[in-house]
PDB file of C-alpha atoms in Angstrom:
ATOM      1  CA  UNK A  98     -22.440  -6.688   4.462  1.00 75.00           C
ATOM      2  CA  UNK A  99     -18.925  -6.501   2.980  1.00 89.00           C
ATOM      3  CA  UNK A 100     -18.772 -10.216   2.187  1.00 89.00           C
ATOM      4  CA  UNK A 101     -22.147 -10.083   0.422  1.00 88.00           C
ATOM      5  CA  UNK A 102     -20.984  -7.438  -2.058  1.00 91.00           C
ATOM      6  CA  UNK A 103     -20.708  -8.382  -5.763  1.00 92.00           C
ATOM      7  CA  UNK A 104     -17.566 -10.301  -6.708  1.00 96.00           C
ATOM      8  CA  UNK A 105     -15.464 -11.028  -9.759  1.00 96.00           C
ATOM      9  CA  UNK A 106     -15.481 -14.561 -11.126  1.00 96.00           C
ATOM     10  CA  UNK A 107     -12.438 -15.430  -9.024  1.00 97.00           C
ATOM     11  CA  UNK A 108     -13.895 -13.970  -5.832  1.00 97.00           C
ATOM     12  CA  UNK A 109     -12.545 -10.425  -5.690  1.00 97.00           C
ATOM     13  CA  UNK A 110     -14.880  -8.083  -3.822  1.00 96.00           C
ATOM     14  CA  UNK A 111     -15.935  -5.231  -6.103  1.00 94.00           C
ATOM     15  CA  UNK A 112     -15.832  -1.751  -4.625  1.00 82.00           C
ATOM     16  CA  UNK A 113     -18.170   0.004  -7.035  1.00 83.00           C
ATOM     17  CA  UNK A 114     -21.805  -0.293  -8.057  1.00 79.00           C
ATOM     18  CA  UNK A 115     -21.259   0.403 -11.761  1.00 85.00           C
ATOM     19  CA  UNK A 116     -19.407  -2.803 -12.615  1.00 90.00           C
ATOM     20  CA  UNK A 117     -17.053  -5.429 -11.217  1.00 96.00           C
ATOM     21  CA  UNK A 118     -13.931  -3.413 -10.419  1.00 96.00           C
ATOM     22  CA  UNK A 119     -10.941  -4.099  -8.189  1.00 97.00           C
ATOM     23  CA  UNK A 120      -8.952  -1.211  -6.696  1.00 95.00           C
ATOM     24  CA  UNK A 121      -5.618  -1.612  -4.922  1.00 96.00           C
ATOM     25  CA  UNK A 122      -6.616   0.988  -2.290  1.00 94.00           C
ATOM     26  CA  UNK A 123      -9.356  -1.227  -0.950  1.00 95.00           C
ATOM     27  CA  UNK A 124      -6.956  -3.899   0.325  1.00 97.00           C
ATOM     28  CA  UNK A 125      -5.754  -1.678   3.152  1.00 97.00           C
ATOM     29  CA  UNK A 126      -9.300  -0.625   4.012  1.00 95.00           C
ATOM     30  CA  UNK A 127     -10.602  -4.189   4.029  1.00 97.00           C
ATOM     31  CA  UNK A 128      -8.005  -6.840   4.862  1.00 98.00           C
ATOM     32  CA  UNK A 129      -6.639  -5.742   8.258  1.00 98.00           C
ATOM     33  CA  UNK A 130     -10.229  -5.222   9.407  1.00 97.00           C
ATOM     34  CA  UNK A 131     -11.183  -8.753   8.309  1.00 98.00           C
ATOM     35  CA  UNK A 132      -8.210 -10.264  10.122  1.00 98.00           C
ATOM     36  CA  UNK A 133      -9.073  -8.370  13.296  1.00 97.00           C
ATOM     37  CA  UNK A 134     -12.664  -9.596  12.978  1.00 97.00           C
ATOM     38  CA  UNK A 135     -11.412 -13.153  12.638  1.00 97.00           C
ATOM     39  CA  UNK A 136      -9.251 -12.742  15.724  1.00 97.00           C
ATOM     40  CA  UNK A 137     -12.121 -11.292  17.765  1.00 97.00           C
ATOM     41  CA  UNK A 138     -14.733 -13.844  16.701  1.00 97.00           C
ATOM     42  CA  UNK A 139     -12.420 -16.835  16.473  1.00 97.00           C
ATOM     43  CA  UNK A 140     -13.715 -17.503  12.952  1.00 97.00           C
ATOM     44  CA  UNK A 141     -10.875 -18.380  10.605  1.00 96.00           C
ATOM     45  CA  UNK A 142     -12.999 -17.674   7.528  1.00 97.00           C
ATOM     46  CA  UNK A 143     -12.501 -13.917   7.904  1.00 97.00           C
ATOM     47  CA  UNK A 144      -8.728 -14.259   8.079  1.00 98.00           C
ATOM     48  CA  UNK A 145      -8.637 -16.517   5.022  1.00 97.00           C
ATOM     49  CA  UNK A 146     -10.918 -14.111   3.173  1.00 98.00           C
ATOM     50  CA  UNK A 147      -8.478 -11.265   3.815  1.00 98.00           C
ATOM     51  CA  UNK A 148      -5.605 -13.291   2.382  1.00 98.00           C
ATOM     52  CA  UNK A 149      -7.722 -14.375  -0.571  1.00 98.00           C
ATOM     53  CA  UNK A 150      -8.538 -10.762  -1.429  1.00 98.00           C
ATOM     54  CA  UNK A 151      -4.848  -9.887  -1.567  1.00 98.00           C
ATOM     55  CA  UNK A 152      -4.209 -12.893  -3.802  1.00 98.00           C
ATOM     56  CA  UNK A 153      -7.040 -12.062  -6.205  1.00 98.00           C
ATOM     57  CA  UNK A 154      -6.321  -8.342  -6.409  1.00 98.00           C
ATOM     58  CA  UNK A 155      -2.596  -8.939  -6.925  1.00 98.00           C
ATOM     59  CA  UNK A 156      -3.375 -11.510  -9.622  1.00 98.00           C
ATOM     60  CA  UNK A 157      -5.054  -8.763 -11.632  1.00 98.00           C
ATOM     61  CA  UNK A 158      -3.096  -5.663 -10.620  1.00 98.00           C
ATOM     62  CA  UNK A 159       0.428  -6.662  -9.533  1.00 98.00           C
ATOM     63  CA  UNK A 160       2.891  -6.794 -12.426  1.00 98.00           C
ATOM     64  CA  UNK A 161       5.052  -9.912 -12.191  1.00 96.00           C
ATOM     65  CA  UNK A 162       7.851  -8.306 -14.198  1.00 97.00           C
ATOM     66  CA  UNK A 163       7.949  -4.817 -12.706  1.00 97.00           C
ATOM     67  CA  UNK A 164       6.892  -5.952  -9.205  1.00 98.00           C
ATOM     68  CA  UNK A 165       4.591  -2.961  -8.895  1.00 98.00           C
ATOM     69  CA  UNK A 166       0.828  -2.723  -8.723  1.00 98.00           C
ATOM     70  CA  UNK A 167      -1.488  -0.860 -11.023  1.00 96.00           C
ATOM     71  CA  UNK A 168      -4.391   1.084  -9.597  1.00 94.00           C
ATOM     72  CA  UNK A 169      -7.664  -0.435 -10.842  1.00 95.00           C
ATOM     73  CA  UNK A 170      -9.027  -3.250 -13.040  1.00 96.00           C
ATOM     74  CA  UNK A 171     -12.420  -3.949 -14.610  1.00 96.00           C
ATOM     75  CA  UNK A 172     -13.631  -7.482 -15.254  1.00 96.00           C
ATOM     76  CA  UNK A 173     -16.054  -6.505 -18.057  1.00 94.00           C
ATOM     77  CA  UNK A 174     -14.615  -5.239 -20.261  1.00 95.00           C
ATOM     78  CA  UNK A 175     -11.302  -6.768 -19.211  1.00 96.00           C
ATOM     79  CA  UNK A 176      -9.204  -3.629 -18.859  1.00 96.00           C
ATOM     80  CA  UNK A 177      -7.269  -1.441 -16.474  1.00 95.00           C
ATOM     81  CA  UNK A 178      -9.337   1.534 -15.360  1.00 91.00           C
ATOM     82  CA  UNK A 179      -6.078   3.137 -14.263  1.00 89.00           C
ATOM     83  CA  UNK A 180      -2.909   1.392 -15.353  1.00 93.00           C
ATOM     84  CA  UNK A 181      -0.100   3.575 -14.038  1.00 94.00           C
ATOM     85  CA  UNK A 182       2.214   2.527 -11.229  1.00 96.00           C
ATOM     86  CA  UNK A 183       0.724   4.965  -8.724  1.00 94.00           C
ATOM     87  CA  UNK A 184       2.976   5.478  -5.704  1.00 96.00           C
ATOM     88  CA  UNK A 185       0.149   5.629  -3.156  1.00 95.00           C
ATOM     89  CA  UNK A 186      -1.421   2.498  -4.623  1.00 95.00           C
ATOM     90  CA  UNK A 187       1.797   0.586  -4.064  1.00 98.00           C
ATOM     91  CA  UNK A 188       1.909   2.133  -0.615  1.00 98.00           C
ATOM     92  CA  UNK A 189      -1.548   0.778   0.189  1.00 97.00           C
ATOM     93  CA  UNK A 190      -0.358  -2.708  -0.761  1.00 98.00           C
ATOM     94  CA  UNK A 191       2.846  -2.828   1.292  1.00 98.00           C
ATOM     95  CA  UNK A 192       1.226  -1.149   4.306  1.00 98.00           C
ATOM     96  CA  UNK A 193      -1.593  -3.697   4.201  1.00 98.00           C
ATOM     97  CA  UNK A 194       0.824  -6.616   4.137  1.00 98.00           C
ATOM     98  CA  UNK A 195       3.097  -5.425   6.964  1.00 98.00           C
ATOM     99  CA  UNK A 196       0.067  -4.905   9.171  1.00 98.00           C
ATOM    100  CA  UNK A 197      -1.211  -8.388   8.371  1.00 98.00           C
ATOM    101  CA  UNK A 198       2.199  -9.873   9.152  1.00 98.00           C
ATOM    102  CA  UNK A 199       1.944  -8.405  12.638  1.00 97.00           C
ATOM    103  CA  UNK A 200      -1.312 -10.314  13.121  1.00 97.00           C
ATOM    104  CA  UNK A 201      -0.968 -13.541  11.124  1.00 98.00           C
ATOM    105  CA  UNK A 202       2.775 -14.196  10.620  1.00 98.00           C
ATOM    106  CA  UNK A 203       2.221 -17.965  10.628  1.00 97.00           C
ATOM    107  CA  UNK A 204      -0.597 -18.098   8.075  1.00 97.00           C
ATOM    108  CA  UNK A 205       0.055 -20.811   5.443  1.00 97.00           C
ATOM    109  CA  UNK A 206       0.232 -18.140   2.738  1.00 98.00           C
ATOM    110  CA  UNK A 207       2.287 -15.631   4.718  1.00 98.00           C
ATOM    111  CA  UNK A 208       5.459 -16.437   2.764  1.00 98.00           C
ATOM    112  CA  UNK A 209       3.826 -15.387  -0.500  1.00 98.00           C
ATOM    113  CA  UNK A 210       2.583 -12.147   1.044  1.00 98.00           C
ATOM    114  CA  UNK A 211       6.067 -11.394   2.339  1.00 98.00           C
ATOM    115  CA  UNK A 212       7.485 -12.065  -1.126  1.00 98.00           C
ATOM    116  CA  UNK A 213       5.059  -9.624  -2.754  1.00 98.00           C
ATOM    117  CA  UNK A 214       5.840  -7.031  -0.082  1.00 98.00           C
ATOM    118  CA  UNK A 215       9.619  -7.424  -0.460  1.00 98.00           C
ATOM    119  CA  UNK A 216       9.535  -7.224  -4.239  1.00 98.00           C
ATOM    120  CA  UNK A 217       7.210  -4.222  -4.230  1.00 98.00           C
ATOM    121  CA  UNK A 218       9.336  -2.332  -1.715  1.00 98.00           C
ATOM    122  CA  UNK A 219      12.461  -3.151  -3.739  1.00 98.00           C
ATOM    123  CA  UNK A 220      10.846  -1.778  -6.895  1.00 98.00           C
ATOM    124  CA  UNK A 221       9.612   1.333  -5.082  1.00 98.00           C
ATOM    125  CA  UNK A 222      13.071   1.913  -3.619  1.00 98.00           C
ATOM    126  CA  UNK A 223      14.596   1.789  -7.109  1.00 98.00           C
ATOM    127  CA  UNK A 224      12.506   4.856  -8.031  1.00 98.00           C
ATOM    128  CA  UNK A 225      13.255   6.844  -4.877  1.00 98.00           C
ATOM    129  CA  UNK A 226      14.817  10.172  -5.756  1.00 98.00           C
ATOM    130  CA  UNK A 227      18.106  11.236  -4.171  1.00 97.00           C
ATOM    131  CA  UNK A 228      16.143  13.751  -2.101  1.00 98.00           C
ATOM    132  CA  UNK A 229      14.082  10.948  -0.537  1.00 98.00           C
ATOM    133  CA  UNK A 230      10.788  11.504  -2.354  1.00 98.00           C
ATOM    134  CA  UNK A 231       8.848   9.155  -4.598  1.00 98.00           C
ATOM    135  CA  UNK A 232       6.967  10.554  -7.577  1.00 97.00           C
ATOM    136  CA  UNK A 233       3.198  10.294  -7.867  1.00 95.00           C
ATOM    137  CA  UNK A 234       3.723   7.949 -10.844  1.00 95.00           C
ATOM    138  CA  UNK A 235       6.731   5.937  -9.810  1.00 97.00           C
ATOM    139  CA  UNK A 236       8.342   5.377 -13.198  1.00 97.00           C
ATOM    140  CA  UNK A 237       7.573   8.786 -14.723  1.00 96.00           C
ATOM    141  CA  UNK A 238      10.584  11.099 -14.255  1.00 96.00           C
ATOM    142  CA  UNK A 239       8.388  14.092 -15.156  1.00 94.00           C
ATOM    143  CA  UNK A 240       5.761  13.373 -12.493  1.00 94.00           C
ATOM    144  CA  UNK A 241       5.574  15.476  -9.331  1.00 95.00           C
ATOM    145  CA  UNK A 242       7.003  14.334  -6.032  1.00 97.00           C
ATOM    146  CA  UNK A 243       4.156  13.133  -3.816  1.00 97.00           C
ATOM    147  CA  UNK A 244       3.982  12.950  -0.049  1.00 97.00           C
ATOM    148  CA  UNK A 245       1.547  10.132   0.733  1.00 97.00           C
ATOM    149  CA  UNK A 246       3.272   7.519  -1.419  1.00 97.00           C
ATOM    150  CA  UNK A 247       6.602   8.616   0.029  1.00 98.00           C
ATOM    151  CA  UNK A 248       5.519   8.424   3.661  1.00 98.00           C
ATOM    152  CA  UNK A 249       3.686   5.116   3.115  1.00 98.00           C
ATOM    153  CA  UNK A 250       6.926   3.749   1.663  1.00 98.00           C
ATOM    154  CA  UNK A 251       8.743   5.003   4.782  1.00 98.00           C
ATOM    155  CA  UNK A 252       6.263   3.271   7.079  1.00 98.00           C
ATOM    156  CA  UNK A 253       6.031   0.064   5.047  1.00 98.00           C
ATOM    157  CA  UNK A 254       9.786  -0.259   4.602  1.00 98.00           C
ATOM    158  CA  UNK A 255      10.522   0.433   8.281  1.00 98.00           C
ATOM    159  CA  UNK A 256       8.023  -2.181   9.420  1.00 98.00           C
ATOM    160  CA  UNK A 257       9.229  -4.683   6.814  1.00 98.00           C
ATOM    161  CA  UNK A 258      12.799  -4.334   8.136  1.00 98.00           C
ATOM    162  CA  UNK A 259      11.556  -5.002  11.667  1.00 97.00           C
ATOM    163  CA  UNK A 260       9.676  -8.071  10.451  1.00 98.00           C
ATOM    164  CA  UNK A 261      12.652  -9.443   8.515  1.00 98.00           C
ATOM    165  CA  UNK A 262      10.897  -9.081   5.164  1.00 98.00           C
ATOM    166  CA  UNK A 263      13.590  -6.833   3.673  1.00 98.00           C
ATOM    167  CA  UNK A 264      17.222  -6.089   4.514  1.00 98.00           C
ATOM    168  CA  UNK A 265      18.428  -3.449   6.957  1.00 96.00           C
ATOM    169  CA  UNK A 266      19.413  -1.123   4.098  1.00 95.00           C
ATOM    170  CA  UNK A 267      15.725  -0.342   3.637  1.00 98.00           C
ATOM    171  CA  UNK A 268      15.760   1.397   6.998  1.00 97.00           C
ATOM    172  CA  UNK A 269      17.996   4.072   5.503  1.00 97.00           C
ATOM    173  CA  UNK A 270      15.668   4.503   2.518  1.00 98.00           C
ATOM    174  CA  UNK A 271      12.701   4.746   4.880  1.00 98.00           C
ATOM    175  CA  UNK A 272      14.515   7.328   7.002  1.00 98.00           C
ATOM    176  CA  UNK A 273      15.344   9.491   3.967  1.00 98.00           C
ATOM    177  CA  UNK A 274      11.702   9.352   2.870  1.00 98.00           C
ATOM    178  CA  UNK A 275      10.528  10.314   6.344  1.00 98.00           C
ATOM    179  CA  UNK A 276      12.965  13.188   6.732  1.00 97.00           C
ATOM    180  CA  UNK A 277      12.058  14.857   3.426  1.00 98.00           C
ATOM    181  CA  UNK A 278       8.372  14.758   4.348  1.00 98.00           C
ATOM    182  CA  UNK A 279       9.058  15.881   7.924  1.00 97.00           C
ATOM    183  CA  UNK A 280      10.819  18.905   6.544  1.00 96.00           C
ATOM    184  CA  UNK A 281       7.647  19.967   4.730  1.00 96.00           C
ATOM    185  CA  UNK A 282       5.271  19.783   7.718  1.00 96.00           C
ATOM    186  CA  UNK A 283       3.498  23.087   8.253  1.00 95.00           C
ATOM    187  CA  UNK A 284       3.366  25.086  11.483  1.00 94.00           C
ATOM    188  CA  UNK A 285      -0.133  23.802  12.305  1.00 92.00           C
ATOM    189  CA  UNK A 286       0.898  20.177  11.726  1.00 91.00           C
ATOM    190  CA  UNK A 287      -0.451  19.853   8.194  1.00 94.00           C
ATOM    191  CA  UNK A 288       1.410  17.446   5.916  1.00 97.00           C
ATOM    192  CA  UNK A 289       1.184  18.960   2.411  1.00 97.00           C
ATOM    193  CA  UNK A 290       1.933  17.589  -1.026  1.00 96.00           C
ATOM    194  CA  UNK A 291      -0.621  14.769  -0.992  1.00 96.00           C
ATOM    195  CA  UNK A 292      -2.565  14.003  -4.154  1.00 93.00           C
ATOM    196  CA  UNK A 293      -6.133  14.309  -2.923  1.00 90.00           C
ATOM    197  CA  UNK A 294      -8.862  11.721  -3.723  1.00 82.00           C
ATOM    198  CA  UNK A 295      -9.543  10.123  -6.069  1.00 72.00           C
ATOM    199  CA  UNK A 296      -6.007  10.327  -7.443  1.00 69.00           C
ATOM    200  CA  UNK A 297      -5.254  10.044 -11.137  1.00 66.00           C
ATOM    201  CA  UNK A 298      -4.089  12.564 -13.726  1.00 65.00           C
ATOM    202  CA  UNK A 299      -4.755  16.237 -13.062  1.00 75.00           C
ATOM    203  CA  UNK A 300      -5.893  15.831  -9.464  1.00 83.00           C
ATOM    204  CA  UNK A 301      -4.684  18.658  -7.190  1.00 89.00           C
ATOM    205  CA  UNK A 302      -2.354  18.231  -4.232  1.00 94.00           C
ATOM    206  CA  UNK A 303      -3.211  19.214  -0.679  1.00 95.00           C
ATOM    207  CA  UNK A 304      -3.602  17.845   2.872  1.00 94.00           C
ATOM    208  CA  UNK A 305      -5.510  14.638   3.718  1.00 92.00           C
ATOM    209  CA  UNK A 306      -6.200  12.507   6.776  1.00 91.00           C
ATOM    210  CA  UNK A 307      -4.185   9.586   5.446  1.00 89.00           C
ATOM    211  CA  UNK A 308      -1.239  11.848   4.743  1.00 92.00           C
ATOM    212  CA  UNK A 309      -1.354  12.870   8.391  1.00 94.00           C
ATOM    213  CA  UNK A 310      -1.982   9.348   9.633  1.00 95.00           C
ATOM    214  CA  UNK A 311       0.816   7.623   7.769  1.00 97.00           C
ATOM    215  CA  UNK A 312       3.236  10.379   8.745  1.00 97.00           C
ATOM    216  CA  UNK A 313       2.500   9.574  12.411  1.00 96.00           C
ATOM    217  CA  UNK A 314       2.771   5.831  11.782  1.00 97.00           C
ATOM    218  CA  UNK A 315       6.091   6.280  10.011  1.00 97.00           C
ATOM    219  CA  UNK A 316       7.373   8.468  12.853  1.00 96.00           C
ATOM    220  CA  UNK A 317       6.477   5.723  15.321  1.00 96.00           C
ATOM    221  CA  UNK A 318       7.986   2.944  13.200  1.00 97.00           C
ATOM    222  CA  UNK A 319      11.228   4.931  12.900  1.00 96.00           C
ATOM    223  CA  UNK A 320      11.350   6.142  16.510  1.00 93.00           C
ATOM    224  CA  UNK A 321      14.627   4.319  17.180  1.00 89.00           C
ATOM    225  CA  UNK A 322      16.302   6.470  14.531  1.00 85.00           C
ATOM    226  CA  UNK A 323      15.245   9.556  16.443  1.00 76.00           C
ATOM    227  CA  UNK A 324      16.866   8.055  19.535  1.00 73.00           C
ATOM    228  CA  UNK A 325      20.083   7.292  17.686  1.00 71.00           C
ATOM    229  CA  UNK A 326      19.782   3.504  17.872  1.00 60.00           C
TER     230      UNK A 326
END
């Protein structure tokens, strides 16, 4: 069903019914699943489709100068539906790539994916506040600190260090991001400070499943730091 959905002229799978739109979020929801399907079925076409979707979406949304991704693009009219450098959107991208590199590290286009991941993490790190947080809009010094983008950066950076995509110094940045979020966890386990769906200006902050999930993934990725290694 997914592969039969409407596509942009260059093959990007549209995620909405009201036009041909590409959203950065959808990469994480789609590409690891396609790779796993390819591994299970033995059909390479699903793996190549996952890589193609990253290429197409990054062609439209990833800024070659800033090395950050915008949120959403429309083919007709040709415009950004949301053009800010949203921290969670960049988190979706790097988390997608590190998970793919666990599964298909030898894919012919893996080097390009690693390059995008490294450059995005480097750009995100440049906007990390001294307290460890990232802001909901990365390059807006007036924007609020936001938990999901911060903890996704922690997870993505920790895994990228382990995979040799970025230097060891990123482990320290990931640890600072994790610690500031860990310090906010509520007594019942809730991870607050997450901009709730659908994101964008004026959306309230609260607790979400992906805030919880990426906190646990980051804790696991950084477990050696807890053990003093």
